[in-house]
Short mmCIF file of C-alpha atoms in Angstrom, two decimals:
data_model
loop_
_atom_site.label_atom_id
_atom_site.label_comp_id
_atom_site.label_asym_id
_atom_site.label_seq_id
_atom_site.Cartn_x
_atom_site.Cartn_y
_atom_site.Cartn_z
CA UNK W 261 -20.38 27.10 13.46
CA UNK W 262 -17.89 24.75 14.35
CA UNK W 263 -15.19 26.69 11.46
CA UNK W 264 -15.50 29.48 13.40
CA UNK W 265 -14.64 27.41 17.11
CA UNK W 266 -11.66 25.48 15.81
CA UNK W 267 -10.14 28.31 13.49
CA UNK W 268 -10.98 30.55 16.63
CA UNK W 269 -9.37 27.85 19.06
CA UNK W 270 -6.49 27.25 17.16
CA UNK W 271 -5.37 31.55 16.71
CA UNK W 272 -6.16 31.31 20.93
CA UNK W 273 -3.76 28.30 21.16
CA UNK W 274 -1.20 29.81 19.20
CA UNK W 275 -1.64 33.20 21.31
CA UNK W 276 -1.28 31.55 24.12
CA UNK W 277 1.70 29.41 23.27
CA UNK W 278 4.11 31.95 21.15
CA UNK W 279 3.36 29.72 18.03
CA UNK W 280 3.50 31.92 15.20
CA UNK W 281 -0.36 31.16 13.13
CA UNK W 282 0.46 29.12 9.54
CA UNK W 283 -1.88 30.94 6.74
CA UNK W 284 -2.40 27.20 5.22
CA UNK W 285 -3.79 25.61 9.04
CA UNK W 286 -5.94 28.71 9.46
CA UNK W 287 -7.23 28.49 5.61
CA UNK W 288 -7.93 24.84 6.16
CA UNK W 289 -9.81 24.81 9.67
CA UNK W 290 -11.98 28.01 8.63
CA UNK W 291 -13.58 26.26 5.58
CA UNK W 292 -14.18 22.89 8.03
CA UNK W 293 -17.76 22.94 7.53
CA UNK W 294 -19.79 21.52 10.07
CA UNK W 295 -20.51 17.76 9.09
CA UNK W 296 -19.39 14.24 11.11
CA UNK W 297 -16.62 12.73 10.49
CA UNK W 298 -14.46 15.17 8.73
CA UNK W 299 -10.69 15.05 7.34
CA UNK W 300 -8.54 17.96 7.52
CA UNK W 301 -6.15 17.98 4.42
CA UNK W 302 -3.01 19.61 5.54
CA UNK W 303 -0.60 18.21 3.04
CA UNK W 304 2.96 20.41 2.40
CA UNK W 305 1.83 20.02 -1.15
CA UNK W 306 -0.73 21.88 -3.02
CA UNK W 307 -1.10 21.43 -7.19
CA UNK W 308 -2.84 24.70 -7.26
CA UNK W 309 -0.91 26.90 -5.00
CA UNK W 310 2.06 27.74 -2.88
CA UNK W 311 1.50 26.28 1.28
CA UNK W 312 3.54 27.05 4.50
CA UNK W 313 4.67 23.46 5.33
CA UNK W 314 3.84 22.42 8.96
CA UNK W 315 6.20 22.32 11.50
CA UNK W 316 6.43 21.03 15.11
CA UNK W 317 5.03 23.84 16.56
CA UNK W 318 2.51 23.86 14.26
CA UNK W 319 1.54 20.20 15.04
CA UNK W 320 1.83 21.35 18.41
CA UNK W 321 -1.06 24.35 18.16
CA UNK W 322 -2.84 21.99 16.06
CA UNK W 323 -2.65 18.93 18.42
CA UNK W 324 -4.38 21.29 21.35
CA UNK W 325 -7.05 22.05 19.36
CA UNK W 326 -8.01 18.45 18.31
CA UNK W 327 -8.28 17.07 22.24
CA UNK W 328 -12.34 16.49 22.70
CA UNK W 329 -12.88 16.94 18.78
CA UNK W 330 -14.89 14.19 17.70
CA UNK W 331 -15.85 15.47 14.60
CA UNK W 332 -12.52 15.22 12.88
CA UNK W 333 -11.78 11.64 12.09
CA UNK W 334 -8.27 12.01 9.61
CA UNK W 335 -5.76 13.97 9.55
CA UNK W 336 -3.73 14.27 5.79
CA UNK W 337 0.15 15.58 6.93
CA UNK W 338 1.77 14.31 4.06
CA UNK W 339 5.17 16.34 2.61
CA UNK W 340 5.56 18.28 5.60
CA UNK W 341 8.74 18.88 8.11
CA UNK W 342 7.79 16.90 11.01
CA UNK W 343 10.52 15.50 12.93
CA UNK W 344 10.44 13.34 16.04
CA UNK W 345 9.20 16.02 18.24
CA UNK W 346 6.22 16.48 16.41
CA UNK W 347 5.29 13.04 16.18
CA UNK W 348 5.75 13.19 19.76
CA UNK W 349 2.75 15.49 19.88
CA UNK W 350 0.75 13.58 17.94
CA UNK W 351 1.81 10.55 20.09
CA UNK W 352 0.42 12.21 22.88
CA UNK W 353 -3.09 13.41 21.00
CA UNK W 354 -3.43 9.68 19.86
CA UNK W 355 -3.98 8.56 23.61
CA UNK W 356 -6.57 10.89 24.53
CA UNK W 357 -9.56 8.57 25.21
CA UNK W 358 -12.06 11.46 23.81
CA UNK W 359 -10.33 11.02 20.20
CA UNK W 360 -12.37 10.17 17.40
CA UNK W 361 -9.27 10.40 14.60
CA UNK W 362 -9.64 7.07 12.28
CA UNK W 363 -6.86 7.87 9.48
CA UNK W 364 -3.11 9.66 10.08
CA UNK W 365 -1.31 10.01 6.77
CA UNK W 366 2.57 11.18 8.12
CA UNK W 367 4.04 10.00 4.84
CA UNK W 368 7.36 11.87 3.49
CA UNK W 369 7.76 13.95 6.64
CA UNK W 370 11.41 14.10 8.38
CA UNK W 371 10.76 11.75 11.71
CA UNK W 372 13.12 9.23 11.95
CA UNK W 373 13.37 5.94 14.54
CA UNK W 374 12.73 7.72 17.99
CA UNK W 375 9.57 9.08 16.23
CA UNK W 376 8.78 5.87 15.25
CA UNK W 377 9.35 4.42 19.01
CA UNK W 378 6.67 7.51 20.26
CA UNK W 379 4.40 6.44 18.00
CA UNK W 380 4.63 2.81 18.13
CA UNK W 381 3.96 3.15 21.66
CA UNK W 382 0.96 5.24 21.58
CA UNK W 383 -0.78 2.61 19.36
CA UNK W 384 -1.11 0.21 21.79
CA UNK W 385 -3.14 1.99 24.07
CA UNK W 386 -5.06 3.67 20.96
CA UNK W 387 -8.32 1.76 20.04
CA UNK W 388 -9.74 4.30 16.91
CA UNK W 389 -6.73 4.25 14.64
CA UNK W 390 -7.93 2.61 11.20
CA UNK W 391 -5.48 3.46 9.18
CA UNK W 392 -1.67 4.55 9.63
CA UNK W 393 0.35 5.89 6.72
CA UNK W 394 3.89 6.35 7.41
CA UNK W 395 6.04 5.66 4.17
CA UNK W 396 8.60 7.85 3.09
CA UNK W 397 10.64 8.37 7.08
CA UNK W 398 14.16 6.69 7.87
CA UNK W 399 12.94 4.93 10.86
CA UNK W 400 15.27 1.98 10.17
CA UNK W 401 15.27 -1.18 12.07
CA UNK W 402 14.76 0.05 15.65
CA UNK W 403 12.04 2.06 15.05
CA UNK W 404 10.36 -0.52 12.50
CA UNK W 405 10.37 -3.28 15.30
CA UNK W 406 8.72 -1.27 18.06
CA UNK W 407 6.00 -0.43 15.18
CA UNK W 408 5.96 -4.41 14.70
CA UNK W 409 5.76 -4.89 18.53
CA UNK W 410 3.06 -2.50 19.04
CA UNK W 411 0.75 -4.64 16.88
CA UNK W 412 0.71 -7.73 19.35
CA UNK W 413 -1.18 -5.35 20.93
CA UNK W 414 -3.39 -3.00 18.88
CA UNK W 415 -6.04 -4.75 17.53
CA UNK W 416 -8.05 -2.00 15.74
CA UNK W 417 -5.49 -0.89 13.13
CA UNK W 418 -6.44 -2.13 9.58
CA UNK W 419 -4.11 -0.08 6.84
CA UNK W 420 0.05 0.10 7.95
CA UNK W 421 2.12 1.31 4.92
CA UNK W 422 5.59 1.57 5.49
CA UNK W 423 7.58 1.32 2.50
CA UNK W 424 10.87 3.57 1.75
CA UNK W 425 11.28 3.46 5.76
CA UNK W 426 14.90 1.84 5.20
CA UNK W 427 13.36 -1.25 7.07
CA UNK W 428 16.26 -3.96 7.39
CA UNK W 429 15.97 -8.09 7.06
CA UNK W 430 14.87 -8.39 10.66
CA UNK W 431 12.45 -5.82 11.03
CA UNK W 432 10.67 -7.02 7.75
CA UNK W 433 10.72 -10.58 9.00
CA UNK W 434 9.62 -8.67 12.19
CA UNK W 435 6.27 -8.12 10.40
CA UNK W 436 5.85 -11.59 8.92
CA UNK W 437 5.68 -13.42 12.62
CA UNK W 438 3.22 -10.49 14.02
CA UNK W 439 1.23 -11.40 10.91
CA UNK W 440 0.71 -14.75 11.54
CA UNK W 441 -1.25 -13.91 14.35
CA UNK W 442 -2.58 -10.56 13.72
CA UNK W 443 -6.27 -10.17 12.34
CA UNK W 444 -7.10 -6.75 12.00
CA UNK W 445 -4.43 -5.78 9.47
CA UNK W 446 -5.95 -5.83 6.13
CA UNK W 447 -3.46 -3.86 4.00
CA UNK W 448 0.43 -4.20 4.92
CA UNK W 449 3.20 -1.91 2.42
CA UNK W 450 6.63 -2.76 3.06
CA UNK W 451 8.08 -1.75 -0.40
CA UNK W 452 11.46 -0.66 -0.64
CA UNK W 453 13.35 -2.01 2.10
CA UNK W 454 17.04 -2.20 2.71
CA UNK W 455 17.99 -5.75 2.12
CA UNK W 456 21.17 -6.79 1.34
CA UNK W 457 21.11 -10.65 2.15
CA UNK W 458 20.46 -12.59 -1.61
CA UNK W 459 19.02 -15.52 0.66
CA UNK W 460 15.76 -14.06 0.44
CA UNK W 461 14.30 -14.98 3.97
CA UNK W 462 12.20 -12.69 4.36
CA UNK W 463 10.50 -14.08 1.59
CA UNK W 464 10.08 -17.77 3.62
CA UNK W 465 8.79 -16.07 6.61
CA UNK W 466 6.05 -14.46 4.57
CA UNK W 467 5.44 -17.32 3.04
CA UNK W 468 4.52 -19.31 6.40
CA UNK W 469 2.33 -16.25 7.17
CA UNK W 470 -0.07 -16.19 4.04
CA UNK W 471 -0.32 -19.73 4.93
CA UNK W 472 -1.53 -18.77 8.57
CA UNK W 473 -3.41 -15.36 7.84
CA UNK W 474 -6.51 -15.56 5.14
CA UNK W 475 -7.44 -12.00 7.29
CA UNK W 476 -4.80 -10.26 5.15
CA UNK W 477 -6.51 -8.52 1.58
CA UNK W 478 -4.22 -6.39 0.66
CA UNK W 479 -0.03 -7.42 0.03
CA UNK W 480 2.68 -4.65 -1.27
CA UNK W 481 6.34 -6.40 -1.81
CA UNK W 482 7.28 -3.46 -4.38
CA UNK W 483 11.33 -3.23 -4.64
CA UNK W 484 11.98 -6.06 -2.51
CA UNK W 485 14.95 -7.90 -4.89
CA UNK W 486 12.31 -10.75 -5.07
CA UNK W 487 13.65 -13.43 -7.56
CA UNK W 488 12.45 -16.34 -9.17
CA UNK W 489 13.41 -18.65 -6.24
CA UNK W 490 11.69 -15.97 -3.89
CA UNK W 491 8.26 -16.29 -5.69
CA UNK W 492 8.47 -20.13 -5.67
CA UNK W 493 8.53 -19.50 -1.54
CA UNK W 494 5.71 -16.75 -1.95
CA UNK W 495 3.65 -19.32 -4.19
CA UNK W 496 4.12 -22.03 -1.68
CA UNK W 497 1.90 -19.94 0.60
CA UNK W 498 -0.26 -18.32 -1.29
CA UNK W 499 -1.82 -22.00 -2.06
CA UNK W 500 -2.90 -22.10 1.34
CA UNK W 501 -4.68 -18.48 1.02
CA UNK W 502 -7.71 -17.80 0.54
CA UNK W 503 -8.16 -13.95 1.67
CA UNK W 504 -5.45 -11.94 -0.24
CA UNK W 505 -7.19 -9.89 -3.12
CA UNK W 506 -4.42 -7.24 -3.75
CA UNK W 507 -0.70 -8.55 -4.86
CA UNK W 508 1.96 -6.06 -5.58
CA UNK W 509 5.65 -7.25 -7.36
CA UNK W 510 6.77 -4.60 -9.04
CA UNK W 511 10.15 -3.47 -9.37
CA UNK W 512 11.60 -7.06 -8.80
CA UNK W 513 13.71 -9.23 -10.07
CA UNK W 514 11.01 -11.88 -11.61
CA UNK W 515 11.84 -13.68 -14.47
CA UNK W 516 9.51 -16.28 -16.77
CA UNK W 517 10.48 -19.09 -14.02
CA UNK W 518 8.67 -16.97 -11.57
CA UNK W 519 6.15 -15.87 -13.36
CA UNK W 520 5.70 -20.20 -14.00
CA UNK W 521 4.94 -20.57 -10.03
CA UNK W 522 2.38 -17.60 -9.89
CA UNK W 523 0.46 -18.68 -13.27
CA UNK W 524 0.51 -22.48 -11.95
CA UNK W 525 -1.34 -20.93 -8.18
CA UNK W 526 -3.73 -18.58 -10.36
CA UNK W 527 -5.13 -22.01 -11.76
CA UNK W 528 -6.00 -23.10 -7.86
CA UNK W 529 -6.57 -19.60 -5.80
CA UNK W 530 -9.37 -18.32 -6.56
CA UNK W 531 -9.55 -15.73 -4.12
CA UNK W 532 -6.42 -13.21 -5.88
CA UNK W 533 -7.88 -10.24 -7.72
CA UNK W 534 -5.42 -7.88 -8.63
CA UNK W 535 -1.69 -8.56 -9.46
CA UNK W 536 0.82 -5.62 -10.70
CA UNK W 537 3.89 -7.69 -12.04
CA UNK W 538 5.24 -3.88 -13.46
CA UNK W 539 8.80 -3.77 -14.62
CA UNK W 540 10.18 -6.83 -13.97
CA UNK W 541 11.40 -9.41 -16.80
CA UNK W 542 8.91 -11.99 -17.44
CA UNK W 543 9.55 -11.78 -21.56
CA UNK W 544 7.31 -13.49 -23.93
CA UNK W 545 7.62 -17.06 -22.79
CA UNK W 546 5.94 -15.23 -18.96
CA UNK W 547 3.68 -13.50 -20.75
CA UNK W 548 2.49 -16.79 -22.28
CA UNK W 549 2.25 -18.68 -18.77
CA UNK W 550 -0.03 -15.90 -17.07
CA UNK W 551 -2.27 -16.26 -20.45
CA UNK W 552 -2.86 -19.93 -20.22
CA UNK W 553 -3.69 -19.24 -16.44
CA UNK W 554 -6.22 -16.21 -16.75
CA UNK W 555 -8.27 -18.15 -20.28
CA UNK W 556 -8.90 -21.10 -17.24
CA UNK W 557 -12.48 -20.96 -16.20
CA UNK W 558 -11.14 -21.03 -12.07
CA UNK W 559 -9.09 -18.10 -12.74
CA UNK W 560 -10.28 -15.26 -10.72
CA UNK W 561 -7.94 -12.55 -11.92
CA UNK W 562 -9.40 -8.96 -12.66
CA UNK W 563 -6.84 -6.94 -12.97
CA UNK W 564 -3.34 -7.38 -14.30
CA UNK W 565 -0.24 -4.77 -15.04
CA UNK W 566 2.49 -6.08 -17.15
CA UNK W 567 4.31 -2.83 -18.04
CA UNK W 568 7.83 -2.55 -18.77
CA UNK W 569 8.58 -6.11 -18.89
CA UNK W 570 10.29 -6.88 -22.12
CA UNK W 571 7.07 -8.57 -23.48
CA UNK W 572 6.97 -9.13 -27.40
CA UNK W 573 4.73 -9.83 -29.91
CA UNK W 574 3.80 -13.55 -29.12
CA UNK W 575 3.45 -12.41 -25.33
CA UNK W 576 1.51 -9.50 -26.06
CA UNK W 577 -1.18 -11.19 -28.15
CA UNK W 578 -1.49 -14.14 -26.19
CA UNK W 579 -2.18 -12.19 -23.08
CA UNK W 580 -4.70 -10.30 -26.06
CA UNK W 581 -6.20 -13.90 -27.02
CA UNK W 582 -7.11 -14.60 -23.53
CA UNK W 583 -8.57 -11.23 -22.67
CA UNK W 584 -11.07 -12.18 -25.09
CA UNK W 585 -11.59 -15.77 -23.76
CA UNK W 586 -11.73 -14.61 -19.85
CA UNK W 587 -15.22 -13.95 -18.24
CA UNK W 588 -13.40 -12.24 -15.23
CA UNK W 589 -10.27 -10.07 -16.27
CA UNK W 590 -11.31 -6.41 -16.98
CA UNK W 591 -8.55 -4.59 -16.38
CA UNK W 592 -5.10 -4.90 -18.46
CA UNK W 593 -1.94 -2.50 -19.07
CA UNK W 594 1.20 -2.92 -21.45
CA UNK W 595 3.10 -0.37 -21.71
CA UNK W 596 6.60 0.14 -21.77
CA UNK W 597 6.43 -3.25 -23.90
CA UNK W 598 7.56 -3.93 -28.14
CA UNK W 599 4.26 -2.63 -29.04
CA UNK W 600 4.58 -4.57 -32.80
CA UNK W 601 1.39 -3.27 -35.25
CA UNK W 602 -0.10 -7.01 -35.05
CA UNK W 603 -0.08 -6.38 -31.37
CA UNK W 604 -1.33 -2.53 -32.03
CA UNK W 605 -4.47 -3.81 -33.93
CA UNK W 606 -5.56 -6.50 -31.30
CA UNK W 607 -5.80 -4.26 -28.52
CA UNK W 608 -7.50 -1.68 -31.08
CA UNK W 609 -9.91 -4.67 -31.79
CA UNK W 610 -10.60 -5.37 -28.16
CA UNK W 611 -10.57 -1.59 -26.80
CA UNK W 612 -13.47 -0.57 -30.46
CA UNK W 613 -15.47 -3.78 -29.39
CA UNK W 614 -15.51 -2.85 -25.90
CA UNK W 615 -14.21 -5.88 -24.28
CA UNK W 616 -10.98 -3.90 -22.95
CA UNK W 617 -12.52 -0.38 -22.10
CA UNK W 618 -10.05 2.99 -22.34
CA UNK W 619 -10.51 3.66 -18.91
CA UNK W 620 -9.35 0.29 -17.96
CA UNK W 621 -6.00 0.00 -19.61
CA UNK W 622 -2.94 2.41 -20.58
CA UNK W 623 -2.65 2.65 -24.17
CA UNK W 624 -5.14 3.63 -26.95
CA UNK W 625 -5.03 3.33 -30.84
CA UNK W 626 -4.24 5.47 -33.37
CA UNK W 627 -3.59 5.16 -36.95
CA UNK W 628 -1.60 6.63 -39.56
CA UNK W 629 -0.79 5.96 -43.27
CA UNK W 630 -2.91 3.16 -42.74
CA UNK W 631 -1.18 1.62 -40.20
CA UNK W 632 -2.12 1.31 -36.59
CA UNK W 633 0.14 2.44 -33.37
CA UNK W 634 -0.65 2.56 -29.25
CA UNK W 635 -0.17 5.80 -27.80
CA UNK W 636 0.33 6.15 -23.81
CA UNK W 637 -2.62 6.75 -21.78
CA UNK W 638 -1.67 8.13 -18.26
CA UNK W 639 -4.06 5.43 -16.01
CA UNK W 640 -2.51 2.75 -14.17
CA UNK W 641 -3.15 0.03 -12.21
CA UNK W 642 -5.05 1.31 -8.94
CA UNK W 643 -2.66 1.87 -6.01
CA UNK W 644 -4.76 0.30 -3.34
CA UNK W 645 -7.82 -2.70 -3.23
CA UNK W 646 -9.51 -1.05 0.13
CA UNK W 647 -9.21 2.38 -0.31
CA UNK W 648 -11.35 2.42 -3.89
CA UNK W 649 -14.12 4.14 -2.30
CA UNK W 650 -11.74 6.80 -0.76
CA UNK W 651 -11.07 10.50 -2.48
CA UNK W 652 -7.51 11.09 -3.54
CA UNK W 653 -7.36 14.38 -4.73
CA UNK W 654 -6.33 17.07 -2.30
CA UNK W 655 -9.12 19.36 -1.06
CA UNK W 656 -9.42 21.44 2.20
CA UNK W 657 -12.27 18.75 4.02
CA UNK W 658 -13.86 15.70 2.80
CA UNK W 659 -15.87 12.84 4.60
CA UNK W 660 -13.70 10.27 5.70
CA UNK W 661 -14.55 7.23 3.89
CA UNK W 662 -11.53 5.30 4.42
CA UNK W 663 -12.87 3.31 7.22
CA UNK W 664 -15.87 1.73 4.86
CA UNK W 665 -13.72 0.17 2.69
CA UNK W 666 -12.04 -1.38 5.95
CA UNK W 667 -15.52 -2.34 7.50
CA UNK W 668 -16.91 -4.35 4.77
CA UNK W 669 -13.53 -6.54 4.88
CA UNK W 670 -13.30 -6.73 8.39
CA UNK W 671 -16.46 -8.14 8.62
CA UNK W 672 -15.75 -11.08 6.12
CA UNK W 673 -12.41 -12.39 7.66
CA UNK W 674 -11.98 -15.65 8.55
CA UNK W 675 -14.43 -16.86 11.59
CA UNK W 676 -12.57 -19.95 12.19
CA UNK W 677 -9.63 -17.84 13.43
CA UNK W 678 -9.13 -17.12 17.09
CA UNK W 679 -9.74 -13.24 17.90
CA UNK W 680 -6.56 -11.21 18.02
CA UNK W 681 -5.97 -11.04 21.57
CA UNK W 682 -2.73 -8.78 23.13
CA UNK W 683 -2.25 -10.99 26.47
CA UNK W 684 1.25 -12.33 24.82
CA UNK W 685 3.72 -11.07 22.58
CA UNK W 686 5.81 -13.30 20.16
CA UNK W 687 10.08 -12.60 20.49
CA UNK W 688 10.42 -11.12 16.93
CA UNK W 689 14.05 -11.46 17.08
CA UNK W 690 13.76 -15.45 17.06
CA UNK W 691 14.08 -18.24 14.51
CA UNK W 692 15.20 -14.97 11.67
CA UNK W 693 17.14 -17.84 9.80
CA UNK W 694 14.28 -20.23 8.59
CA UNK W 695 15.29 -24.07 8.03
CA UNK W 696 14.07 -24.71 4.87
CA UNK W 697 16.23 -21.59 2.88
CA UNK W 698 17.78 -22.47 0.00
CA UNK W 699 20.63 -20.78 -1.45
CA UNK W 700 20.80 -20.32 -5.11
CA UNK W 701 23.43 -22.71 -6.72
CA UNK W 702 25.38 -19.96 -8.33
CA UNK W 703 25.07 -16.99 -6.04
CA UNK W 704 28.03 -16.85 -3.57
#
């Protein structure tokens, strides 16, 4: 049985080395069953019970008993205390040619830039990495760009989520100009950055690159400070797309006048799928915009999140109204908005008739004394586009489906787009101050 060779391995490798054995690692490789293309789910946190957190010397132990393995294809770390050295070791696992490991989920561990540097470095001689989860570790703006760097190179990773990384103006910019020639990269999360220029160039750069990359499905720009003048830049791109499915605003700054440019490009892209506008400002009058847009026969939209965005009664039932008029939106959630009863009984009319189903929105109707409220349901808009297929919930093993989700999109990128080659690198510290920014009249 292979449980019984890695659990075995791993107490001889921790023998051997003076590691003390962690119950949870143990636990987890003894019920491994023996099946291809396994994920080991050693997450720091467990809903059901109490773990030992990983350490360095536990990704150490664990690292020696992975070279050769080709049956274990992800590894889940999440919420553990790995600093730099331990990414180190994992550095160092990722260029063993014998690996077979697809998925690495580091997120809210304790590495910081050097970490990042190890890492970045190993990538570019690693050809089996799919998918690369890293959000949640301080690896500011030195250790973003050598990530950025690396991917002139790599040309197999397809998932890079870095947001809450304390990534700076130039190292998200960084990102934007490897994008514009990058191919593989199908999902990109840069949320939460540390930006503290009101120009908004990053917003430009990215701007040029959805112009340039139709390879890109997936877009996170959560907690960026992105104003109305930043989504006119955005929008400006986004014309020229034709391959992003999966847009993510929330937490910004967007107002109705931004919410004008993204309703006017839903009338001409036809490709965008999914947009989470949660907790911004767009009011009724934005509500109203993005209603005209999705009742248009063009409009491709499926799924929409509007939550906590100061949207009254005429918003609310106009986005209600064309709900009912759209063949393609399925998917629609409110709350955190003046839920008025007019408003309460349309979305009780469309959830009883079946056009808005329970499972696809957030709120669900009630009534009382004859008159009709919206309670909170606890679903949201999903997190990812390419990971749908993908198990979230936090058991020992599972089959690694990640890279499915990735395969299937790979294969329908953009043919008339030279391959991704890593024969020259582009200076990512040049032209950071676009032309064409333009500096809002009354900002100083």
């Amino acid at each position: 049985m292979v449980s019984e060779n890695i659990s075995e391995f791993y107490c001889a490798v921790c023998s051997e080395n003076e590691i003390k054995i962690n119950p949870h690692v143990l636990k987890v490789l003894q019920e491994t069953t023996e099946t291809e293309n396994v994920t080991l789910k050693l997450s720091g946190s467990h809903h059901l019970r109490n773990v030992q957190r990983l350490d360095d010397q536990d990704i150490l132990a664990l690292s020696k008993c992975l070279k050769n393995n080709k049956r274990v294809t992800g590894l889940d770390l999440r919420y553990n205390n790995i600093t730099d050295e331990g990414v180190g070791h994992l550095a160092e696992l990722l260029q063993e040619e014998s690996l077979a490991l697809r998925s690495l989920d580091l997120m809210l561990n304790d590495f910081q830039r050097n970490g990042a540097e190890v890492l970045a470095k190993s990538l570019e001689c690693n050809s089996t990495l799919l998918s690369l989860r890293l959000s949640g570790n301080k690896m500011e703006s030195r250790g973003a760009m050598q990530l950025a760097s690396s991917l002139q190179v790599n040309n197999t990773l397809q998932e890079l989520q870095l947001a809450d990384c304390d990534l700076d103006t130039q190292s998200v910019i960084a990102f934007s100009i490897v994008l514009k020639s990058n191919r593989t990269l199908l999902s990109v999360d840069i949320s939460r950055p540390l930006l503290f220029s009101l120009q908004e160039e990053w917003a430009v750069h990215f701007s040029d690159m959805l112009a340039l990359n139709s390879s890109l499905v997936e877009l996170h720009l959560g907690t960026m400070g992105l104003s109305d003048i930043g989504m006119e830049r955005l929008t400006e791109g986004l014309r020229q797309n034709h391959g992003l499915r999966y847009l993510d605003l929330r937490c910004n700054r967007v107002t109705r006048d931004g919410v004008r440019f993204l309703a006017g490009l839903l009338e001409q892209n036809p490709s965008l799928e999914v947009i989470d506008l949660s907790s911004n400002r767009i009011e009724d009058v934005g509500a109203m915009y993005l209603s005209e847009a999705v009742a248009l026969p063009g409009c491709s939209l499926k799924e929409l999140s509007v939550c906590c965005n100061n949207i009254g009664r005429k918003g609310l039932l106009s986005l209600a109204h064309s709900l009912a008029v759209s063949t393609t939106l399925s998917h629609l959630y409110i709350w955190g908005n003046l839920l008025e009863e007019p408003v309460c009984q349309a979305f009780r009319e469309l959830t009883s008739s079946g056009r808005l189903p329970v499972e696809q929105t957030d709120v669900s109707a009630y009534e009382v004394d004859g008159r009709v409220f919206l309670a909170e349901v606890f679903q949201r808009l999903r997190k990812h586009y390419i990971r749908t297929n993908c198990s979230e919930t936090d058991t020992s093993t599972t089959s690694n489906t990640a890279a499915e989700p990735f395969k299937k999109h790979a294969s329908s990128t953009d043919s008339n787009f030279p391959p991704h080659t890593s024969e020259q690198r582009v200076p990512l510290q040049s032209n950071l101050n676009p032309p064409h920014t333009h500096q809002h009249p009354n900002r100083l």
